[in-house]
PDB file of C-alpha atoms in Angstrom:
ATOM      1  CA  MET J   1      -4.505  11.559  11.201  1.00  0.00           C
ATOM      2  CA  ASP J   2      -3.231  10.665   7.592  1.00  0.00           C
ATOM      3  CA  ASP J   3      -3.366   6.772   7.571  1.00  0.00           C
ATOM      4  CA  ARG J   4      -1.992   6.493   3.866  1.00  0.00           C
ATOM      5  CA  PHE J   5       1.459   4.843   3.587  1.00  0.00           C
ATOM      6  CA  SER J   6       3.540   7.187   1.747  1.00  0.00           C
ATOM      7  CA  ILE J   7       6.815   6.274  -0.121  1.00  0.00           C
ATOM      8  CA  ALA J   8       8.012   9.591   0.001  1.00  0.00           C
ATOM      9  CA  GLY J   9       7.399   9.327   3.909  1.00  0.00           C
ATOM     10  CA  MET J  10       9.442   6.298   3.917  1.00  0.00           C
ATOM     11  CA  PHE J  11      12.403   8.036   2.573  1.00  0.00           C
ATOM     12  CA  GLY J  12      11.779  11.062   4.649  1.00  0.00           C
ATOM     13  CA  ALA J  13      12.516   8.613   7.678  1.00  0.00           C
ATOM     14  CA  LEU J  14      15.264   7.153   6.221  1.00  0.00           C
ATOM     15  CA  GLY J  15      16.808  10.670   5.927  1.00  0.00           C
ATOM     16  CA  ARG J  16      16.133  11.495   9.564  1.00  0.00           C
ATOM     17  CA  MET J  17      17.650   8.250  10.619  1.00  0.00           C
ATOM     18  CA  LEU J  18      20.851   9.028   8.534  1.00  0.00           C
ATOM     19  CA  LYS J  19      21.063  12.381   9.755  1.00  0.00           C
ATOM     20  CA  ALA J  20      20.562  11.385  13.636  1.00  0.00           C
ATOM     21  CA  HIS J  21      22.456   8.429  13.516  1.00  0.00           C
ATOM     22  CA  GLY J  22      24.981   8.701  10.596  1.00  0.00           C
ATOM     23  CA  VAL J  23      28.129   8.516  12.743  1.00  0.00           C
ATOM     24  CA  GLY J  24      26.985   5.206  14.377  1.00  0.00           C
ATOM     25  CA  ILE J  25      25.509   3.855  11.265  1.00  0.00           C
ATOM     26  CA  LEU J  26      29.128   4.298   9.418  1.00  0.00           C
ATOM     27  CA  ALA J  27      30.738   2.631  12.764  1.00  0.00           C
ATOM     28  CA  ILE J  28      28.527  -0.239  12.127  1.00  0.00           C
ATOM     29  CA  ALA J  29      29.099  -0.248   8.178  1.00  0.00           C
ATOM     30  CA  VAL J  30      32.709  -0.305   8.814  1.00  0.00           C
ATOM     31  CA  VAL J  31      32.678  -3.376  11.091  1.00  0.00           C
ATOM     32  CA  TYR J  32      30.327  -5.103   8.931  1.00  0.00           C
ATOM     33  CA  VAL J  33      32.682  -4.653   5.777  1.00  0.00           C
ATOM     34  CA  LEU J  34      35.529  -6.050   7.887  1.00  0.00           C
ATOM     35  CA  ALA J  35      33.935  -8.826   9.012  1.00  0.00           C
ATOM     36  CA  ARG J  36      32.191  -9.787   5.795  1.00  0.00           C
ATOM     37  CA  ALA J  37      35.848  -9.647   3.927  1.00  0.00           C
ATOM     38  CA  VAL J  38      37.174 -12.192   6.962  1.00  0.00           C
ATOM     39  CA  LEU J  39      34.163 -14.435   6.586  1.00  0.00           C
ATOM     40  CA  ASP J  40      34.147 -14.690   2.942  1.00  0.00           C
ATOM     41  CA  LEU J  41      37.961 -15.245   2.749  1.00  0.00           C
ATOM     42  CA  ALA J  42      37.760 -17.888   5.154  1.00  0.00           C
ATOM     43  CA  LEU J  43      34.711 -19.494   3.274  1.00  0.00           C
ATOM     44  CA  GLY J  44      36.837 -18.742   0.242  1.00  0.00           C
ATOM     45  CA  ARG J  45      39.628 -21.154   1.557  1.00  0.00           C
ATOM     46  CA  LEU J  46      37.466 -24.340   2.239  1.00  0.00           C
ATOM     47  CA  PRO J  47      38.267 -27.036  -0.130  1.00  0.00           C
ATOM     48  CA  ASN J  48      36.870 -26.776  -3.583  1.00  0.00           C
ATOM     49  CA  LEU J  49      33.982 -29.105  -4.057  1.00  0.00           C
ATOM     50  CA  ASP J  50      33.452 -28.754  -7.800  1.00  0.00           C
ATOM     51  CA  ASP J  51      34.340 -32.651  -8.079  1.00  0.00           C
ATOM     52  CA  ALA J  52      32.309 -33.677  -5.144  1.00  0.00           C
ATOM     53  CA  PRO J  53      28.878 -35.092  -5.013  1.00  0.00           C
ATOM     54  CA  VAL J  54      26.062 -32.569  -5.754  1.00  0.00           C
ATOM     55  CA  ALA J  55      24.586 -32.987  -2.386  1.00  0.00           C
ATOM     56  CA  HIS J  56      27.754 -32.044  -0.897  1.00  0.00           C
ATOM     57  CA  ALA J  57      28.229 -29.113  -2.947  1.00  0.00           C
ATOM     58  CA  ILE J  58      24.598 -27.792  -2.275  1.00  0.00           C
ATOM     59  CA  ALA J  59      25.072 -28.652   1.611  1.00  0.00           C
ATOM     60  CA  ALA J  60      28.446 -26.524   1.642  1.00  0.00           C
ATOM     61  CA  ASP J  61      27.074 -23.625  -0.456  1.00  0.00           C
ATOM     62  CA  THR J  62      23.831 -23.598   1.693  1.00  0.00           C
ATOM     63  CA  ALA J  63      25.622 -23.500   5.039  1.00  0.00           C
ATOM     64  CA  GLY J  64      27.895 -20.507   3.677  1.00  0.00           C
ATOM     65  CA  SER J  65      24.753 -18.793   2.752  1.00  0.00           C
ATOM     66  CA  LEU J  66      23.291 -19.188   6.214  1.00  0.00           C
ATOM     67  CA  ILE J  67      26.740 -18.168   7.926  1.00  0.00           C
ATOM     68  CA  ARG J  68      26.711 -15.185   5.718  1.00  0.00           C
ATOM     69  CA  LEU J  69      23.103 -14.445   6.513  1.00  0.00           C
ATOM     70  CA  ALA J  70      23.634 -14.939  10.649  1.00  0.00           C
ATOM     71  CA  LEU J  71      26.389 -11.916  10.133  1.00  0.00           C
ATOM     72  CA  GLY J  72      24.112  -9.707   8.549  1.00  0.00           C
ATOM     73  CA  SER J  73      21.379 -10.565  11.029  1.00  0.00           C
ATOM     74  CA  LEU J  74      23.680  -9.487  13.913  1.00  0.00           C
ATOM     75  CA  VAL J  75      24.641  -6.434  12.033  1.00  0.00           C
ATOM     76  CA  GLY J  76      20.914  -5.570  11.041  1.00  0.00           C
ATOM     77  CA  GLY J  77      19.841  -6.117  14.958  1.00  0.00           C
ATOM     78  CA  ALA J  78      22.489  -3.657  15.576  1.00  0.00           C
ATOM     79  CA  LEU J  79      21.438  -1.308  13.238  1.00  0.00           C
ATOM     80  CA  LEU J  80      17.500  -1.459  13.786  1.00  0.00           C
ATOM     81  CA  HIS J  81      18.378  -0.971  17.597  1.00  0.00           C
ATOM     82  CA  LEU J  82      20.353   2.192  17.059  1.00  0.00           C
ATOM     83  CA  VAL J  83      18.165   3.835  14.744  1.00  0.00           C
ATOM     84  CA  LEU J  84      14.712   2.558  15.983  1.00  0.00           C
ATOM     85  CA  ALA J  85      15.367   1.875  19.682  1.00  0.00           C
ATOM     86  CA  GLN J  86      17.704   4.900  19.980  1.00  0.00           C
ATOM     87  CA  ARG J  87      20.376   3.314  21.458  1.00  0.00           C
ATOM     88  CA  SER J  88      24.203   4.241  21.543  1.00  0.00           C
ATOM     89  CA  VAL J  89      26.611   1.840  19.378  1.00  0.00           C
ATOM     90  CA  SER J  90      27.920  -0.078  21.951  1.00  0.00           C
ATOM     91  CA  SER J  91      24.276  -0.687  23.620  1.00  0.00           C
ATOM     92  CA  ALA J  92      22.919  -1.479  20.125  1.00  0.00           C
ATOM     93  CA  ALA J  93      25.702  -4.330  19.438  1.00  0.00           C
ATOM     94  CA  SER J  94      24.935  -5.684  22.837  1.00  0.00           C
ATOM     95  CA  ALA J  95      21.334  -5.764  22.037  1.00  0.00           C
ATOM     96  CA  ALA J  96      21.472  -7.343  18.631  1.00  0.00           C
ATOM     97  CA  LEU J  97      23.205 -10.526  20.356  1.00  0.00           C
ATOM     98  CA  SER J  98      19.600 -10.843  22.691  1.00  0.00           C
ATOM     99  CA  SER J  99      17.472 -10.262  19.491  1.00  0.00           C
ATOM    100  CA  PHE J 100      19.680 -12.333  17.089  1.00  0.00           C
ATOM    101  CA  PRO J 101      17.246 -15.516  17.360  1.00  0.00           C
ATOM    102  CA  ALA J 102      14.145 -13.494  16.071  1.00  0.00           C
ATOM    103  CA  ILE J 103      15.948 -11.221  13.537  1.00  0.00           C
ATOM    104  CA  TYR J 104      17.874 -14.268  11.936  1.00  0.00           C
ATOM    105  CA  LEU J 105      14.343 -16.191  11.921  1.00  0.00           C
ATOM    106  CA  MET J 106      12.788 -13.389   9.801  1.00  0.00           C
ATOM    107  CA  ALA J 107      15.646 -12.694   7.666  1.00  0.00           C
ATOM    108  CA  ALA J 108      15.846 -16.742   6.780  1.00  0.00           C
ATOM    109  CA  LEU J 109      12.189 -16.616   6.006  1.00  0.00           C
ATOM    110  CA  ILE J 110      12.642 -13.802   3.657  1.00  0.00           C
ATOM    111  CA  SER J 111      15.811 -15.252   2.075  1.00  0.00           C
ATOM    112  CA  LEU J 112      14.889 -19.144   1.971  1.00  0.00           C
ATOM    113  CA  PRO J 113      13.658 -18.848  -1.915  1.00  0.00           C
ATOM    114  CA  ALA J 114      17.145 -17.343  -2.946  1.00  0.00           C
ATOM    115  CA  ILE J 115      18.885 -19.914  -0.862  1.00  0.00           C
ATOM    116  CA  ALA J 116      16.816 -22.974  -2.222  1.00  0.00           C
ATOM    117  CA  SER J 117      17.121 -21.654  -5.696  1.00  0.00           C
ATOM    118  CA  THR J 118      20.779 -22.450  -5.862  1.00  0.00           C
ATOM    119  CA  GLY J 119      20.709 -26.139  -4.881  1.00  0.00           C
ATOM    120  CA  LEU J 120      17.582 -26.620  -6.665  1.00  0.00           C
ATOM    121  CA  ALA J 121      19.311 -25.385  -9.773  1.00  0.00           C
ATOM    122  CA  ALA J 122      22.027 -27.899  -9.124  1.00  0.00           C
ATOM    123  CA  MET J 123      19.667 -30.801  -8.669  1.00  0.00           C
ATOM    124  CA  ILE J 124      17.697 -30.542 -11.792  1.00  0.00           C
ATOM    125  CA  GLN J 125      20.633 -29.789 -14.102  1.00  0.00           C
ATOM    126  CA  ALA J 126      20.966 -32.850 -16.766  1.00  0.00           C
ATOM    127  CA  PRO J 127      24.430 -34.604 -16.680  1.00  0.00           C
ATOM    128  CA  ASP J 128      25.126 -33.285 -20.191  1.00  0.00           C
ATOM    129  CA  ALA J 129      23.761 -29.893 -19.709  1.00  0.00           C
ATOM    130  CA  THR J 130      25.694 -26.882 -21.573  1.00  0.00           C
ATOM    131  CA  LEU J 131      27.151 -23.710 -19.628  1.00  0.00           C
ATOM    132  CA  LYS J 132      24.517 -21.899 -21.849  1.00  0.00           C
ATOM    133  CA  ASP J 133      21.781 -24.415 -20.503  1.00  0.00           C
ATOM    134  CA  MET J 134      22.787 -24.545 -16.644  1.00  0.00           C
ATOM    135  CA  ALA J 135      23.260 -20.463 -16.643  1.00  0.00           C
ATOM    136  CA  MET J 136      19.830 -20.054 -18.261  1.00  0.00           C
ATOM    137  CA  THR J 137      18.311 -22.654 -15.308  1.00  0.00           C
ATOM    138  CA  SER J 138      19.949 -20.785 -12.969  1.00  0.00           C
ATOM    139  CA  LEU J 139      18.788 -17.456 -13.934  1.00  0.00           C
ATOM    140  CA  LEU J 140      15.136 -18.561 -14.320  1.00  0.00           C
ATOM    141  CA  LEU J 141      15.177 -20.017 -10.988  1.00  0.00           C
ATOM    142  CA  GLY J 142      16.813 -16.930  -9.405  1.00  0.00           C
ATOM    143  CA  LEU J 143      14.061 -14.693 -10.912  1.00  0.00           C
ATOM    144  CA  ALA J 144      11.239 -16.975  -9.584  1.00  0.00           C
ATOM    145  CA  ALA J 145      12.982 -17.138  -6.136  1.00  0.00           C
ATOM    146  CA  GLU J 146      13.278 -13.276  -5.874  1.00  0.00           C
ATOM    147  CA  VAL J 147       9.743 -12.852  -6.914  1.00  0.00           C
ATOM    148  CA  VAL J 148       8.763 -15.098  -4.161  1.00  0.00           C
ATOM    149  CA  GLY J 149      11.195 -13.558  -1.427  1.00  0.00           C
ATOM    150  CA  LEU J 150       9.616  -9.985  -2.632  1.00  0.00           C
ATOM    151  CA  ALA J 151       6.470 -11.209  -1.826  1.00  0.00           C
ATOM    152  CA  ILE J 152       7.275 -12.606   1.552  1.00  0.00           C
ATOM    153  CA  TYR J 153       8.873  -9.479   2.305  1.00  0.00           C
ATOM    154  CA  ALA J 154       5.393  -7.509   1.522  1.00  0.00           C
ATOM    155  CA  PHE J 155       3.779  -9.659   4.070  1.00  0.00           C
ATOM    156  CA  ILE J 156       6.398  -9.991   7.017  1.00  0.00           C
ATOM    157  CA  GLY J 157       9.256  -7.643   6.071  1.00  0.00           C
ATOM    158  CA  PRO J 158       8.459  -5.351   9.334  1.00  0.00           C
ATOM    159  CA  ALA J 159       8.714  -8.290  11.603  1.00  0.00           C
ATOM    160  CA  ALA J 160      12.440  -7.889  12.581  1.00  0.00           C
ATOM    161  CA  ALA J 161      11.869  -4.304  13.298  1.00  0.00           C
ATOM    162  CA  VAL J 162       8.631  -5.155  15.293  1.00  0.00           C
ATOM    163  CA  ALA J 163      10.927  -7.766  17.277  1.00  0.00           C
ATOM    164  CA  VAL J 164      13.502  -4.706  18.117  1.00  0.00           C
ATOM    165  CA  THR J 165      11.007  -2.062  19.150  1.00  0.00           C
ATOM    166  CA  GLU J 166       8.077  -3.859  20.648  1.00  0.00           C
ATOM    167  CA  THR J 167      10.009  -6.840  22.348  1.00  0.00           C
ATOM    168  CA  ARG J 168       7.560  -9.381  20.986  1.00  0.00           C
ATOM    169  CA  SER J 169       8.250 -13.073  20.504  1.00  0.00           C
ATOM    170  CA  PRO J 170       8.993 -14.288  16.794  1.00  0.00           C
ATOM    171  CA  ARG J 171       5.291 -15.546  16.505  1.00  0.00           C
ATOM    172  CA  GLN J 172       3.859 -12.237  18.002  1.00  0.00           C
ATOM    173  CA  ALA J 173       6.442 -10.320  15.637  1.00  0.00           C
ATOM    174  CA  LEU J 174       5.085 -12.145  12.582  1.00  0.00           C
ATOM    175  CA  GLY J 175       1.501 -11.547  13.559  1.00  0.00           C
ATOM    176  CA  ARG J 176       2.216  -7.680  14.224  1.00  0.00           C
ATOM    177  CA  ALA J 177       3.978  -7.591  10.825  1.00  0.00           C
ATOM    178  CA  LEU J 178       0.986  -8.908   8.879  1.00  0.00           C
ATOM    179  CA  GLN J 179      -1.327  -6.689  10.730  1.00  0.00           C
ATOM    180  CA  LEU J 180       1.110  -3.496   9.713  1.00  0.00           C
ATOM    181  CA  THR J 181       1.263  -4.516   6.047  1.00  0.00           C
ATOM    182  CA  LYS J 182      -2.213  -5.403   5.387  1.00  0.00           C
ATOM    183  CA  GLY J 183      -3.532  -3.067   2.845  1.00  0.00           C
ATOM    184  CA  ARG J 184       0.117  -1.820   2.064  1.00  0.00           C
ATOM    185  CA  ARG J 185       1.767  -4.694   0.603  1.00  0.00           C
ATOM    186  CA  TRP J 186       2.171  -3.432  -2.938  1.00  0.00           C
ATOM    187  CA  PRO J 187       4.331  -0.253  -2.089  1.00  0.00           C
ATOM    188  CA  LEU J 188       6.428  -2.636   0.114  1.00  0.00           C
ATOM    189  CA  PHE J 189       6.624  -4.942  -3.095  1.00  0.00           C
ATOM    190  CA  TRP J 190       8.018  -1.935  -5.107  1.00  0.00           C
ATOM    191  CA  ILE J 191      10.132  -0.455  -2.965  1.00  0.00           C
ATOM    192  CA  GLN J 192      12.070  -3.720  -2.246  1.00  0.00           C
ATOM    193  CA  LEU J 193      12.060  -4.285  -5.987  1.00  0.00           C
ATOM    194  CA  GLY J 194      13.419  -1.011  -6.680  1.00  0.00           C
ATOM    195  CA  LEU J 195      16.057  -1.832  -3.857  1.00  0.00           C
ATOM    196  CA  VAL J 196      16.784  -4.899  -5.536  1.00  0.00           C
ATOM    197  CA  VAL J 197      17.267  -3.213  -8.955  1.00  0.00           C
ATOM    198  CA  PHE J 198      19.596  -0.498  -7.373  1.00  0.00           C
ATOM    199  CA  ILE J 199      21.818  -3.126  -5.971  1.00  0.00           C
ATOM    200  CA  ILE J 200      21.962  -5.150  -9.180  1.00  0.00           C
ATOM    201  CA  VAL J 201      23.109  -2.262 -10.891  1.00  0.00           C
ATOM    202  CA  LEU J 202      25.606  -1.445  -8.320  1.00  0.00           C
ATOM    203  CA  HIS J 203      27.172  -4.815  -8.874  1.00  0.00           C
ATOM    204  CA  ALA J 204      26.775  -4.448 -12.635  1.00  0.00           C
ATOM    205  CA  ILE J 205      28.909  -1.341 -12.483  1.00  0.00           C
ATOM    206  CA  ARG J 206      31.651  -3.064 -10.335  1.00  0.00           C
ATOM    207  CA  ALA J 207      31.885  -6.065 -12.855  1.00  0.00           C
ATOM    208  CA  ALA J 208      32.141  -3.438 -15.839  1.00  0.00           C
ATOM    209  CA  LEU J 209      34.992  -1.457 -13.889  1.00  0.00           C
ATOM    210  CA  LEU J 210      36.764  -4.849 -13.491  1.00  0.00           C
ATOM    211  CA  ALA J 211      36.291  -5.747 -16.944  1.00  0.00           C
ATOM    212  CA  LEU J 212      37.616  -2.287 -17.878  1.00  0.00           C
ATOM    213  CA  MET J 213      40.373  -3.070 -15.728  1.00  0.00           C
ATOM    214  CA  MET J 214      41.192  -6.342 -17.715  1.00  0.00           C
ATOM    215  CA  LYS J 215      40.825  -8.342 -14.385  1.00  0.00           C
ATOM    216  CA  PRO J 216      38.342 -11.383 -13.656  1.00  0.00           C
ATOM    217  CA  ILE J 217      34.848 -10.537 -11.916  1.00  0.00           C
ATOM    218  CA  GLY J 218      36.486 -12.606  -8.793  1.00  0.00           C
ATOM    219  CA  PHE J 219      39.541  -9.979  -8.559  1.00  0.00           C
ATOM    220  CA  HIS J 220      40.569  -8.617  -5.120  1.00  0.00           C
ATOM    221  CA  PRO J 221      37.541 -10.469  -3.409  1.00  0.00           C
ATOM    222  CA  THR J 222      37.551  -7.313  -0.529  1.00  0.00           C
ATOM    223  CA  ILE J 223      35.874  -5.439  -3.290  1.00  0.00           C
ATOM    224  CA  THR J 224      33.034  -8.106  -3.446  1.00  0.00           C
ATOM    225  CA  SER J 225      32.795  -8.430   0.406  1.00  0.00           C
ATOM    226  CA  THR J 226      32.598  -4.569   0.857  1.00  0.00           C
ATOM    227  CA  MET J 227      29.769  -4.020  -1.670  1.00  0.00           C
ATOM    228  CA  HIS J 228      27.620  -6.671  -0.008  1.00  0.00           C
ATOM    229  CA  ALA J 229      28.295  -5.471   3.370  1.00  0.00           C
ATOM    230  CA  LEU J 230      27.199  -1.831   2.083  1.00  0.00           C
ATOM    231  CA  THR J 231      24.157  -3.192   0.264  1.00  0.00           C
ATOM    232  CA  GLY J 232      23.259  -5.192   3.236  1.00  0.00           C
ATOM    233  CA  VAL J 233      23.471  -1.981   5.701  1.00  0.00           C
ATOM    234  CA  LEU J 234      21.029  -0.262   3.076  1.00  0.00           C
ATOM    235  CA  SER J 235      18.655  -2.785   3.220  1.00  0.00           C
ATOM    236  CA  TRP J 236      18.338  -2.741   6.722  1.00  0.00           C
ATOM    237  CA  LEU J 237      18.192   0.926   7.120  1.00  0.00           C
ATOM    238  CA  VAL J 238      15.362   0.702   4.456  1.00  0.00           C
ATOM    239  CA  LEU J 239      13.580  -1.881   6.472  1.00  0.00           C
ATOM    240  CA  ALA J 240      13.827   0.671   9.436  1.00  0.00           C
ATOM    241  CA  ALA J 241      12.384   3.266   7.576  1.00  0.00           C
ATOM    242  CA  ILE J 242       9.583   1.324   6.312  1.00  0.00           C
ATOM    243  CA  TYR J 243       8.510   0.375   9.999  1.00  0.00           C
ATOM    244  CA  ARG J 244       8.544   3.956  11.154  1.00  0.00           C
ATOM    245  CA  GLU J 245       6.359   4.907   8.058  1.00  0.00           C
ATOM    246  CA  LEU J 246       4.054   1.947   8.845  1.00  0.00           C
ATOM    247  CA  ARG J 247       3.866   2.799  12.642  1.00  0.00           C
ATOM    248  CA  ARG J 248       2.926   6.346  11.713  1.00  0.00           C
ATOM    249  CA  THR J 249       0.336   5.090   9.532  1.00  0.00           C
ATOM    250  CA  ARG J 250      -0.885   2.419  11.606  1.00  0.00           C
ATOM    251  CA  PRO J 251       0.217   2.690  15.093  1.00  0.00           C
ATOM    252  CA  GLY J 252      -1.551   0.004  16.826  1.00  0.00           C
ATOM    253  CA  GLU J 253      -0.192  -0.887  20.416  1.00  0.00           C
ATOM    254  CA  ALA J 254       2.515   1.218  21.759  1.00  0.00           C
ATOM    255  CA  ALA J 255       5.911  -0.338  21.496  1.00  0.00           C
ATOM    256  CA  ALA J 256       7.046  -1.482  24.882  1.00  0.00           C
TER     257      ALA J 256
END
């Protein structure tokens, strides 16, 4: 058996998933787009905290990020159950509720650096900092957080898929993920980095199109919500394909 992790094999697994479950993936994606748009609209109607104490603004931003992450974890669980556990859409949605705590924990561990960087940037800003200084600080911290998040992903990224297909506790899923990724972490790092760059390019295109339309970047929030939802679906499908390729090269124990 060829035990080498193959990026081409990962893309092959992704293609087979799309072919076999395209209709179900589309149905879940549509629900996610609508739910994300409603959630973003609801969070956007909360009181403006620009003039509130920094601690309050940080807490509000963090809470919003965690709520969005919870929605993404529910959708991610449904997608993983659909394409990995071979469930129907309705069954996958129901199973996503039971596996939500484990998947949310895995997603939070990977997203924690990015979530924390926003609050840290606000805390360390000097009171008289210019907009340019604030933007530079946020950019540098954001880049550092992204690198840390990618490194964490390379170690434990498949844990959510393990929790879905091998019915393990969060602790066991993390241990199994470390076993699966051992010796294969650089490919996972580069795959995820490529996905991040691809998503950034998509958002840059969106911003450029809005600029050409002479509209502000925040124009029509559903556009932004749709973009985040669709890139979220893509991220979960890539994770499922990575897990499939890792299981092929390092099967370990049979899935329960």
